[in-house]
Each structure stands twice: as structure tokens, then as C-alpha cells.
Coordinates of C-alpha atoms and ligand atoms in Angstrom, one line a residue:
M899 CA -21.9 16.7 -6.0
S900 CA -20.6 19.5 -3.4
D901 CA -20.6 23.0 -4.2
R902 CA -17.1 23.3 -2.5
K903 CA -14.7 25.0 -4.9
A904 CA -10.6 26.0 -5.0
T905 CA -9.5 29.1 -6.4
L906 CA -6.3 29.3 -8.3
T907 CA -5.4 33.0 -8.3
F908 CA -2.4 34.4 -10.7
S909 CA 0.2 36.5 -9.4
D910 CA 1.2 38.7 -12.1
T911 CA -2.5 39.6 -13.2
G912 CA -4.3 38.8 -9.7
K913 CA -7.2 37.2 -11.9
S914 CA -8.8 34.5 -10.2
I915 CA -10.4 31.3 -11.6
E916 CA -12.9 29.1 -9.2
L917 CA -12.6 25.4 -10.0
P918 CA -15.3 23.0 -8.8
I919 CA -14.0 20.0 -6.1
H920 CA -15.5 16.8 -6.2
S921 CA -15.4 14.2 -3.5
G922 CA -15.6 10.4 -4.2
T923 CA -16.9 8.0 -2.1
E924 CA -13.0 7.2 -0.6
G925 CA -9.6 8.7 -1.1
P926 CA -8.7 12.3 -2.2
D927 CA -11.0 15.0 -3.4
T928 CA -10.4 16.1 -6.8
V929 CA -10.0 19.6 -8.2
D930 CA -12.2 19.6 -11.6
I931 CA -10.0 21.7 -14.4
T932 CA -12.2 20.8 -17.2
S933 CA -12.9 24.6 -17.8
L934 CA -9.0 25.8 -16.4
Y935 CA -8.2 26.4 -20.4
A936 CA -11.4 27.9 -21.4
Q937 CA -11.4 30.4 -18.5
G938 CA -7.7 30.7 -18.0
K939 CA -6.0 29.8 -21.3
V940 CA -3.2 27.8 -19.1
F941 CA -3.0 23.8 -18.8
T942 CA -2.1 22.1 -15.7
F943 CA 1.7 20.3 -15.9
D944 CA 1.9 16.8 -14.2
P945 CA 4.1 14.4 -16.0
G946 CA 3.6 10.7 -15.1
F947 CA 0.3 11.8 -13.8
V948 CA 1.4 11.8 -10.2
S949 CA -1.5 14.1 -9.0
T950 CA -3.9 13.6 -11.9
A951 CA -7.3 11.7 -11.8
S952 CA -7.8 10.6 -15.2
C953 CA -11.5 9.2 -14.8
N954 CA -14.3 8.3 -12.6
S955 CA -14.3 5.0 -11.5
S956 CA -15.9 2.2 -9.0
I957 CA -13.7 -0.6 -9.5
T958 CA -10.9 -0.8 -7.2
Y959 CA -9.6 1.6 -4.4
I960 CA -6.4 1.8 -3.3
D961 CA -4.6 3.7 -0.2
G962 CA -1.2 3.8 -0.6
N963 CA -0.5 5.0 2.8
E964 CA -2.3 2.6 4.5
G965 CA -1.3 -0.2 2.4
V966 CA -5.1 -1.0 1.3
L967 CA -6.6 -2.7 -1.8
R968 CA -9.9 -3.2 -2.3
Y969 CA -11.9 -4.6 -5.5
R970 CA -15.5 -3.0 -5.8
G971 CA -15.2 -2.5 -1.8
Y972 CA -13.8 -6.1 -1.1
P973 CA -10.4 -5.8 0.7
I974 CA -7.6 -8.0 -1.0
E975 CA -7.0 -10.2 2.1
Q976 CA -10.4 -11.5 2.0
L977 CA -11.0 -12.1 -1.8
A978 CA -7.2 -14.1 -1.7
E979 CA -8.4 -16.2 1.4
K980 CA -11.9 -16.9 0.1
S981 CA -12.7 -16.2 -3.5
S982 CA -11.5 -17.7 -6.7
F983 CA -10.2 -15.6 -10.0
I984 CA -13.1 -16.6 -11.9
E985 CA -15.5 -15.3 -9.1
V986 CA -13.2 -12.0 -8.7
A987 CA -13.3 -11.3 -12.6
Y988 CA -17.1 -11.6 -12.6
L989 CA -16.9 -8.9 -9.4
L990 CA -14.6 -6.6 -11.2
L991 CA -16.8 -6.8 -14.4
Y992 CA -20.3 -6.6 -12.8
G993 CA -19.6 -4.9 -9.5
E994 CA -21.2 -7.4 -7.2
L995 CA -20.2 -11.0 -5.9
P996 CA -22.4 -13.2 -8.0
S997 CA -24.8 -15.9 -6.4
K998 CA -24.2 -19.7 -6.9
T999 CA -26.6 -19.6 -10.1
E1000 CA -24.7 -16.7 -11.5
L1001 CA -21.2 -17.6 -10.8
D1002 CA -22.1 -21.2 -12.2
D1003 CA -23.6 -19.3 -15.5
F1004 CA -20.1 -17.2 -15.6
N1005 CA -17.9 -20.3 -15.3
S1006 CA -19.8 -22.0 -18.1
V1007 CA -19.8 -19.0 -20.5
I1008 CA -16.0 -18.4 -19.8
T1009 CA -15.2 -22.4 -20.5
R1010 CA -16.9 -22.1 -23.8
H1011 CA -15.0 -19.2 -24.9
T1012 CA -11.2 -20.7 -24.2
M1013 CA -11.1 -22.5 -27.7
I1014 CA -9.4 -20.1 -30.2
N1015 CA -9.4 -20.2 -33.8
E1016 CA -7.5 -22.9 -35.5
S1017 CA -6.0 -20.4 -37.8
L1018 CA -4.7 -18.1 -34.9
L1019 CA -2.7 -21.1 -34.2
R1020 CA -0.8 -21.0 -37.8
F1021 CA 0.2 -17.8 -36.3
F1022 CA 2.6 -19.2 -34.0
E1023 CA 4.2 -20.9 -37.0
G1024 CA 5.5 -17.5 -37.9
F1025 CA 7.4 -16.5 -34.7
H1026 CA 11.1 -17.6 -34.2
Y1027 CA 11.1 -20.7 -31.6
D1028 CA 13.1 -18.5 -28.8
A1029 CA 10.4 -15.2 -29.3
H1030 CA 9.7 -13.7 -26.4
P1031 CA 6.3 -14.8 -25.0
M1032 CA 5.2 -10.9 -24.5
A1033 CA 6.0 -10.3 -28.0
M1034 CA 3.6 -13.3 -29.3
M1035 CA 1.2 -12.2 -26.8
V1036 CA 1.3 -8.6 -28.1
G1037 CA 0.9 -9.9 -31.6
V1038 CA -1.7 -12.4 -31.6
V1039 CA -3.8 -10.8 -28.9
G1040 CA -4.2 -7.8 -31.2
S1041 CA -4.7 -10.3 -34.2
L1042 CA -8.3 -11.4 -32.4
S1043 CA -9.7 -8.5 -33.9
A1044 CA -8.9 -10.1 -37.6
F1045 CA -11.8 -13.2 -35.7
Y1046 CA -14.6 -11.7 -34.2
H1047 CA -16.2 -9.2 -36.0
D1048 CA -19.4 -10.6 -34.6
S1049 CA -18.6 -8.6 -31.6
T1050 CA -16.5 -5.4 -32.2
D1051 CA -19.6 -3.0 -32.3
I1052 CA -18.4 -1.2 -29.0
S1053 CA -22.0 0.7 -29.1
D1054 CA -23.6 -2.5 -28.5
P1055 CA -23.2 -3.6 -24.6
R1056 CA -23.8 -7.1 -25.8
H1057 CA -20.9 -6.9 -28.0
R1058 CA -18.9 -5.4 -25.3
E1059 CA -20.0 -8.0 -22.8
I1060 CA -18.8 -10.9 -25.0
S1061 CA -15.4 -9.4 -26.3
A1062 CA -15.0 -9.0 -22.4
H1063 CA -15.7 -12.7 -21.9
R1064 CA -13.9 -13.9 -24.9
L1065 CA -10.6 -11.8 -23.6
I1066 CA -10.6 -13.2 -20.1
A1067 CA -11.3 -16.9 -21.5
K1068 CA -8.6 -16.9 -24.3
L1069 CA -6.1 -15.1 -22.5
P1070 CA -4.8 -18.5 -21.1
T1071 CA -5.1 -20.0 -24.5
I1072 CA -2.9 -17.9 -26.3
A1073 CA -0.4 -17.7 -23.3
A1074 CA -0.1 -21.4 -23.0
A1075 CA 0.5 -21.7 -27.1
C1076 CA 3.1 -19.1 -26.7
Y1077 CA 5.1 -21.2 -24.0
K1078 CA 4.6 -24.5 -26.0
H1079 CA 6.1 -23.0 -28.9
N1080 CA 9.1 -22.2 -26.8
V1081 CA 9.5 -25.3 -26.0
G1082 CA 8.5 -26.9 -29.1
E1083 CA 5.5 -29.1 -27.8
P1084 CA 1.9 -29.3 -29.4
V1085 CA -0.4 -27.0 -28.5
M1086 CA -2.9 -28.5 -25.8
Y1087 CA -6.8 -27.6 -26.2
P1088 CA -8.8 -26.4 -23.4
R1089 CA -10.6 -29.1 -21.1
N1090 CA -14.0 -27.8 -20.4
D1091 CA -14.1 -30.1 -17.4
L1092 CA -11.1 -28.2 -15.5
S1093 CA -11.4 -25.1 -13.6
Y1094 CA -10.2 -21.9 -15.3
T1095 CA -6.8 -21.9 -13.6
G1096 CA -6.6 -26.0 -13.8
N1097 CA -7.2 -25.5 -17.5
F1098 CA -4.5 -23.2 -18.1
L1099 CA -2.1 -25.6 -15.9
Q1100 CA -3.1 -28.3 -18.2
M1101 CA -2.6 -26.4 -21.3
M1102 CA 0.9 -25.4 -20.1
F1103 CA 2.4 -28.8 -18.7
S1104 CA 0.1 -31.6 -20.4
T1105 CA 1.4 -33.4 -23.3
P1106 CA -0.4 -35.7 -25.8
C1107 CA 1.7 -38.7 -24.5
E1108 CA 0.2 -38.9 -21.2
D1109 CA -2.5 -38.0 -18.7
Y1110 CA -2.4 -35.0 -16.6
E1111 CA -3.5 -34.2 -13.1
V1112 CA -3.8 -30.8 -12.0
D1113 CA -1.7 -30.3 -8.7
P1114 CA -4.2 -28.6 -6.4
L1115 CA -1.4 -26.8 -4.5
A1116 CA -0.3 -25.7 -8.0
E1117 CA -3.9 -24.6 -8.8
R1118 CA -4.6 -22.9 -5.6
A1119 CA -1.3 -20.9 -5.9
M1120 CA -1.6 -19.9 -9.3
D1121 CA -5.5 -19.0 -8.4
L1122 CA -4.4 -16.7 -5.8
L1123 CA -1.5 -15.0 -7.8
F1124 CA -4.4 -14.3 -10.7
I1125 CA -6.7 -12.8 -7.8
L1126 CA -3.4 -11.0 -6.8
H1127 CA -3.0 -9.2 -10.2
A1128 CA -6.4 -8.8 -11.5
D1129 CA -6.4 -5.1 -10.8
H1130 CA -5.0 -2.0 -9.8
E1131 CA -6.9 1.4 -10.5
Q1132 CA -5.2 3.3 -13.1
N1133 CA -2.4 1.8 -13.6
A1134 CA 0.1 2.6 -17.0
S1135 CA -1.6 -0.5 -18.6
T1136 CA -4.8 -0.2 -17.5
S1137 CA -4.4 3.7 -18.4
T1138 CA -3.1 2.5 -21.9
V1139 CA -6.5 0.3 -22.4
R1140 CA -8.6 3.1 -21.6
L1141 CA -6.7 5.8 -23.6
A1142 CA -7.0 3.4 -26.7
G1143 CA -10.6 2.6 -26.0
S1144 CA -11.2 6.5 -25.7
S1145 CA -10.9 6.5 -29.7
G1146 CA -13.3 3.8 -30.5
A1147 CA -10.4 1.3 -31.1
N1148 CA -11.9 -2.4 -30.7
P1149 CA -11.6 -4.5 -27.5
F1150 CA -8.9 -6.7 -28.9
A1151 CA -6.7 -4.0 -29.7
C1152 CA -7.2 -2.1 -26.4
I1153 CA -5.7 -5.2 -25.0
A1154 CA -2.8 -6.1 -27.0
A1155 CA -2.0 -2.2 -26.1
G1156 CA -2.8 -2.6 -22.5
T1157 CA -0.4 -5.7 -23.0
A1158 CA 2.5 -3.9 -24.7
S1159 CA 2.4 -1.5 -21.9
L1160 CA 2.6 -4.1 -19.1
W1161 CA 5.9 -5.3 -20.5
G1162 CA 7.9 -2.6 -19.6
P1163 CA 10.3 -3.7 -16.5
A1164 CA 8.9 -0.5 -14.4
H1165 CA 5.7 -2.2 -14.7
G1166 CA 4.5 -5.8 -15.2
G1167 CA 7.8 -6.7 -16.5
A1168 CA 9.6 -6.3 -13.0
N1169 CA 8.5 -9.9 -12.0
E1170 CA 10.9 -11.2 -14.7
A1171 CA 13.5 -8.1 -13.6
V1172 CA 13.2 -9.2 -10.1
L1173 CA 14.8 -12.8 -10.7
D1174 CA 17.7 -11.3 -13.2
M1175 CA 18.3 -9.1 -10.6
L1176 CA 18.5 -11.7 -7.5
E1177 CA 20.5 -14.1 -9.8
Q1178 CA 22.7 -11.0 -10.3
I1179 CA 23.3 -10.5 -6.9
G1180 CA 23.7 -14.3 -6.2
D1181 CA 24.7 -14.3 -2.5
V1182 CA 24.0 -12.6 0.4
K1183 CA 27.2 -11.4 1.1
N1184 CA 26.7 -9.2 -2.2
I1185 CA 23.7 -7.3 -1.2
D1186 CA 25.5 -4.6 0.6
K1187 CA 27.1 -3.8 -3.0
Y1188 CA 24.1 -3.7 -4.6
L1189 CA 21.9 -1.7 -2.0
A1190 CA 24.7 1.1 -2.7
K1191 CA 24.2 0.9 -6.7
A1192 CA 20.5 1.3 -6.1
K1193 CA 21.1 4.1 -3.9
D1194 CA 23.8 5.9 -6.5
K1195 CA 22.1 8.5 -8.4
D1196 CA 24.8 7.5 -11.3
D1197 CA 24.1 3.9 -11.6
P1198 CA 21.1 2.9 -13.7
F1199 CA 20.9 -0.5 -11.2
R1200 CA 17.3 -0.1 -9.4
L1201 CA 15.9 -2.5 -6.8
M1202 CA 13.4 -4.3 -9.0
G1203 CA 10.2 -5.3 -6.8
F1204 CA 10.7 -2.5 -4.7
G1205 CA 9.1 0.8 -4.8
H1206 CA 5.8 2.0 -6.0
R1207 CA 4.0 5.4 -7.6
V1208 CA 1.0 4.5 -5.1
Y1209 CA 2.1 2.5 -2.2
K1210 CA 4.5 4.2 0.3
N1211 CA 3.9 1.2 2.7
Y1212 CA 4.3 -2.6 2.1
D1213 CA 1.8 -3.6 -0.8
P1214 CA -0.8 -5.6 0.5
R1215 CA -0.3 -8.2 -2.3
A1216 CA 3.6 -8.5 -1.4
K1217 CA 2.7 -9.5 2.3
I1218 CA 0.2 -12.1 0.8
I1219 CA 2.4 -13.6 -1.8
R1220 CA 5.4 -13.4 0.7
E1221 CA 3.1 -15.8 3.0
V1222 CA 2.4 -18.2 -0.1
C1223 CA 5.8 -18.3 -1.3
Y1224 CA 6.9 -20.0 1.9
Q1225 CA 3.7 -22.2 1.9
V1226 CA 4.4 -23.5 -1.8
L1227 CA 8.3 -24.2 -1.1
E1228 CA 7.6 -25.9 2.0
K1229 CA 5.2 -28.4 0.0
L1230 CA 7.5 -28.4 -2.7
A1231 CA 10.0 -29.4 0.3
D1232 CA 12.0 -26.5 -1.1
T1233 CA 12.1 -24.3 1.7
N1234 CA 15.8 -23.6 1.6
N1235 CA 15.4 -22.6 -1.7
P1236 CA 18.8 -20.1 -2.0
L1237 CA 16.6 -17.4 -4.3
F1238 CA 14.0 -17.2 -1.8
E1239 CA 16.7 -16.6 0.8
L1240 CA 18.3 -14.0 -0.5
A1241 CA 15.0 -12.1 -1.4
M1242 CA 13.8 -12.2 2.2
R1243 CA 17.6 -10.8 3.3
L1244 CA 17.6 -8.4 0.9
E1245 CA 14.0 -7.5 1.9
E1246 CA 15.4 -7.5 5.5
L1247 CA 18.5 -5.2 5.2
A1248 CA 16.5 -2.6 2.5
S1249 CA 13.8 -2.4 5.2
K1250 CA 16.6 -0.7 7.6
D1251 CA 18.2 1.0 5.0
D1252 CA 17.4 4.9 5.7
Y1253 CA 17.2 5.5 1.8
F1254 CA 14.5 3.1 1.2
L1255 CA 12.8 4.1 4.4
E1256 CA 13.2 7.9 3.3
K1257 CA 11.8 7.3 0.0
K1258 CA 9.0 4.7 1.5
L1259 CA 10.3 2.0 -0.9
Y1260 CA 8.9 -1.5 0.2
P1261 CA 8.6 -4.7 -1.7
N1262 CA 5.8 -4.4 -4.2
V1263 CA 3.6 -7.0 -6.0
D1264 CA 6.3 -8.3 -8.2
F1265 CA 9.2 -9.1 -5.6
Y1266 CA 8.0 -12.4 -4.7
S1267 CA 5.9 -13.6 -7.5
G1268 CA 8.3 -14.8 -9.5
I1269 CA 9.9 -17.3 -6.8
I1270 CA 6.3 -19.0 -6.9
Y1271 CA 6.0 -19.0 -10.5
R1272 CA 9.7 -20.7 -10.9
A1273 CA 8.5 -22.9 -8.2
L1274 CA 5.5 -23.7 -10.2
G1275 CA 7.6 -24.5 -13.3
I1276 CA 6.8 -21.2 -15.2
P1277 CA 9.9 -20.2 -17.2
D1278 CA 11.3 -16.7 -16.5
S1279 CA 10.1 -15.4 -19.7
M1280 CA 6.3 -16.2 -18.9
F1281 CA 6.1 -14.4 -15.5
T1282 CA 4.4 -11.0 -17.6
V1283 CA 2.6 -13.0 -19.5
M1284 CA 0.8 -14.5 -16.2
F1285 CA 0.5 -11.2 -15.1
A1286 CA -1.4 -10.4 -18.6
I1287 CA -3.9 -13.3 -17.7
A1288 CA -5.0 -12.0 -14.8
R1289 CA -5.2 -8.1 -15.4
T1290 CA -7.3 -9.0 -18.4
A1291 CA -10.1 -9.1 -16.1
G1292 CA -9.6 -5.4 -14.8
W1293 CA -8.6 -4.1 -18.0
V1294 CA -11.7 -5.4 -19.9
S1295 CA -13.8 -3.8 -16.9
H1296 CA -12.4 -0.6 -17.0
W1297 CA -12.8 -0.7 -20.8
M1298 CA -16.6 -1.3 -20.3
E1299 CA -17.0 1.2 -17.4
M1300 CA -15.6 3.7 -19.3
L1301 CA -17.8 2.8 -22.2
D1302 CA -20.9 2.6 -20.3
D1303 CA -20.4 6.1 -19.3
P1304 CA -22.5 8.5 -21.9
K1305 CA -20.0 11.4 -21.1
H1306 CA -16.8 9.2 -22.3
R1307 CA -14.6 11.8 -24.2
I1308 CA -11.5 10.6 -26.3
G1309 CA -8.5 11.0 -24.2
R1310 CA -6.2 14.0 -25.8
P1311 CA -3.6 15.5 -23.1
R1312 CA -1.8 18.8 -24.3
Q1313 CA 1.5 19.6 -23.3
L1314 CA 3.9 22.5 -22.3
Y1315 CA 5.8 23.2 -26.0
Q1316 CA 9.4 23.9 -25.6
G1317 CA 10.5 23.4 -28.8
A1318 CA 11.6 26.1 -31.1
G1319 CA 9.6 29.3 -32.3
K1320 CA 8.4 30.3 -35.8
R1321 CA 11.6 30.0 -38.4
D1322 CA 11.6 29.9 -42.0
Y1323 CA 12.8 26.9 -44.2
L1324 CA 16.5 27.6 -45.6
P1325 CA 17.7 25.8 -48.7
V1326 CA 20.3 22.8 -48.1
D1327 CA 23.1 25.2 -49.7
Q1328 CA 22.4 27.8 -47.1
R1329 CA 22.5 26.0 -44.2
Ligands
SDX2792 C1 3.6 -2.5 -10.7 O1 1.0 1.5 -11.1 C2 0.9 0.1 -10.4 O2 -0.2 0.2 -9.6 C3 1.6 -0.9 -10.9 C4 1.4 -2.3 -10.5 C5 -0.3 -2.7 -10.8 O3 -0.4 -3.9 -10.2 O4 -0.3 -2.5 -11.9 O5 1.4 -2.4 -8.6 C6 2.5 -3.5 -10.7 O6 4.3 -2.1 -12.1 C7 4.6 -2.7 -9.5 C8 6.2 -2.1 -9.8 C9 7.0 -2.9 -10.7 N1 8.5 -2.2 -10.8 C10 9.1 -2.1 -10.0 O7 9.3 -3.0 -9.3 C11 10.3 -1.5 -10.7 C12 11.3 -0.9 -9.9 N2 10.4 0.2 -9.0 C13 10.8 1.3 -9.6 O8 11.5 1.6 -10.9 C14 9.9 2.7 -9.4 O9 9.8 2.5 -7.7 C15 8.3 2.6 -10.2 C16 8.3 2.9 -11.5 C17 7.5 1.1 -9.5 C18 7.7 3.9 -9.5 O10 8.2 5.1 -9.9 P1 7.8 6.7 -9.6 O11 6.7 6.3 -8.9 O12 7.8 7.2 -10.5 O13 8.8 7.0 -8.6 P2 10.7 7.6 -8.8 O14 11.1 6.5 -9.9 O15 10.2 8.6 -9.1 O16 11.4 7.1 -7.9 C19 11.0 7.8 -6.6 C20 12.4 7.9 -5.8 C21 13.6 8.4 -7.0 O17 14.9 9.1 -6.3 P3 14.8 10.6 -6.5 O18 14.9 11.0 -7.8 O19 13.8 11.1 -6.0 O20 16.2 10.6 -5.7 O21 12.8 6.6 -5.5 C22 14.2 6.1 -5.9 C23 14.2 7.1 -7.6 O22 15.5 6.8 -7.6 N3 13.4 4.8 -6.6 C24 14.1 3.5 -6.4 C25 13.5 2.5 -6.7 N4 12.4 3.0 -7.0 C26 12.4 4.4 -6.9 N5 15.4 3.7 -6.0 C27 16.1 2.1 -6.0 N6 15.4 1.2 -6.4 C28 14.1 1.5 -6.7 N7 13.4 0.4 -7.0

């Protein structure tokens, strides 16, 4: 740790407080304010945590100005081109790319955790047939803690590892069961002879009535989308998982909390909201009207899939997804897909608009992903479920990293209180 310091001086009293500065291996330095309240009896104020580093982490690095995203130091572009989701999950969890043996063993462990307890399948009978899949995901993922007591002692590193494996393995099985419930088809069991992603597609789209062949193009496109969505530093849902985990809550409850946070349209729910928006715009001739709505402060309409708290440049994942989008649509002989055409035209017009340029609003990971999901036969309501499957690898990695840190403490922010001062109770006949 360097001995550099920041000095905070109060203009009214002239009192000064020295605060240590910490530097990471990449990215902005941090001013350590842990002693601020003890020294100055003041809090910092940062709603939305725009300027706040909540933790140390070695998992993912983002440079929002340069459009850089690296998992454990590896650029997302290289992982997207050369890796697989199961290998990326290993990398996020353990910090290094696996050897061939390590990868085979990890793949085998995950494969053998893909089944879920038969009693869990009866949960789905309680949901209305048209329950939103994310509503079912939050409920069923949280209920996993009712089944796996043998791995919820979070003080035991081996329990933590088994729970992480179980969550990575079972999310696709639960996700596919949500879809089958919506379409009224029987749940399909995992097949151990298929890849992680091929197995997911099989559980989604096969039926007991005929053999199912995994389409290699769909498998590759889906696996790539899982890689791109696997982790993203301290985003809202990952921060939710960390905060829930900081109280000692069991891993299944923490991932259910992260799933709930991801569902919001400002976060992972944006991919479903983008398709709704494109359908609302309907035609290229309406784009100007909707760009004006997006810029109108009095209009709640926002351009879904645009903007990002960290990226003030093009989201590197959006660049990769746009290219895959074109390849998938071309292979499916659907290159004149009207939604893709509309999305590309919308991006083109927004990228020339001063409002979006000044506010550095570019397409993010959610802008094009829904178009690919649709082309792969995934219904809109399942788009955020896809995000949750992939992000589970990141969530459990951050949860493990936090609990591996012997100095970790329960997260308990303070506030700027602006409510009523002390006042005495008045009987109802005097109010
Ligand atoms: C994800 O954090 C992550 O890493 C998330 C994620 C991940 O992998 O985990 O990358 C995944 O969640 C991507 C983001 C998906 N969400 C959307 O596409 C929803 C639309 N985008 C916005 O709601 C917004 O851009 C956020 C939520 C993404 C970011 O919000 P911020 O950082 O709090 O920014 P802001 O709302 O304060 O906006 C800054 C300005 C505002 O104008 P002013 O008040 O300064 O005049 O930009 C405007 C906003 O009105 N603005 C938009 C806009 N996004 C921001 N105006 C129109 N359309 C938009 N999409």
C-alpha cells in the first residue's frame, strides 16, 4: 500500500483529516474513508454509488472511457472468440484459465449437478401457467436452500465451492423448467452427453416425442452470449449478491436476491424492454419521434439498451453481439429481419444526435441481444432469464471472493437524514 494521502479540510472549522489513498493494478485510485466518521463525524454522500468503490476485487476490470472489459485480465474480445462459457465460469471462479484436465474435471462436476430435486419440479404446479419466468426464477432459486443443507455452511470453503457449482449447474435446468411451464410441455431432464449450452437448448426445445439435435450455430451463439453476460464488476445485481452475502445469508438466497435485482428494466430487464421498444417504434419513419421522446425531460420514455453507468464509449459486448446478430440472421436467412434493420437504423441516428453524443449514450449489452434470442426461438419473457444463467457465474465468483476475504464485514451504509426532528406523540383527538 502506498503512503499517499488525501487531505479533507472543513472550511468552517479549518479542521483537516488525512485519508489514505489506495491504488489497484488498474483503474482509478481510491480514497479510503473508513476512518472518516470516527475522525470527522461526517458521512460521504453518494446515492447510486457513482463515485464509490464498495470492495476490493480481482475478478473483472472495466474501463468505461476506453470500452475495455477483461475477466481476470483476459480481454472479452479474446474470450468471446476463443473460449467457452464453462471455461469462462472456471476462470471467473478460480482466477486462472484451466488446464485440459482441470477443464474436463470442472465440466464433469458441473454436468453431474445439473439435475434438480424432484420435489422442486412440483413448485411449478403452484405457478399460474403465464407466470413471468423471472418471477418463477426468483422463487425457485431461493427455494434451493430448502434442499441443499449439506452445503450451506458458508464458513466451510468446500461448502462454498459445492454451492457455487450447484448454482452454475442448476440455473439452466430451472430456467428451462420455467419455459416448459409457460408452454405447457413436460420438463426435459438434463443430458450428460451434451455441452453446458447444448444441454440447456435441449432442455428448452426438445420434447419426449422425438429425438432432438442441438443446432451447432445456435449452441455457439448462445454460448457466446453466456460468455458476454457472465460478469461485469460491481453492477446492481452483483452488489445485491455481495450485500446479501455479507450478512451470512446462504448462497442460494443470495443468488435469488441477485436475480430479483437483475430483473429491473434499468438493468438486466432491459433486453426484454428493448424488443418492446423496437415494436413500439414499429417503423424507421417513427425513429425521430421516439428520439425526441427520449430527450424530453417530461417524457418517461428512454431509449432502452442505450446508456451505461460506466461505459461512456461503445459497450464492447454490444459490438460483439451486433456482429453475431448479423451472422445468426444471415445463417437463418433472415438478414432482412425488420427488427434488426430498425435497431441498426436507430443506433445510426442516435449516434449522430447531439443529445446522445453529449451524454455519451451508446448501445449497451442489451441492445442487440434480444434480436439474437428471438432468432434462436427464445421468447421475450425469457431474455432476462438468459442473463441470469450467465451472470450466476459472476455472482458466485464475487460471493466466493468476498467470503474468502477474512476482513469482510456486513455491508451497512448510513444516510443523510432529512425527516422530522424529535416531536411528541399526540392523541388522535388532538391531531
Ligand atoms: C445493464 O452496471 C452494469 O454493468 C450493468 C450491465 C451489466 O452487465 O451488469 O452492463 C447490464 O444493466 C446495462 C444497462 C441496461 N439498461 C438500459 O439499457 C436502460 C436504459 N438506460 C438507462 O436507464 C441508463 O442509461 C442506465 C440505467 C443504464 C444508467 O443510468 P445512470 O448511470 O444512473 O445514468 P442517468 O440515468 O443518471 O442518466 C444520465 C443522463 C440523464 O439525463 P440528465 O438528467 O443528466 O439530463 O442521461 C440520460 C438521463 O436522462 N439518459 C438517457 C438514457 N440513459 C441515460 N436518456 C435517454 N435514453 C437513455 N437510455
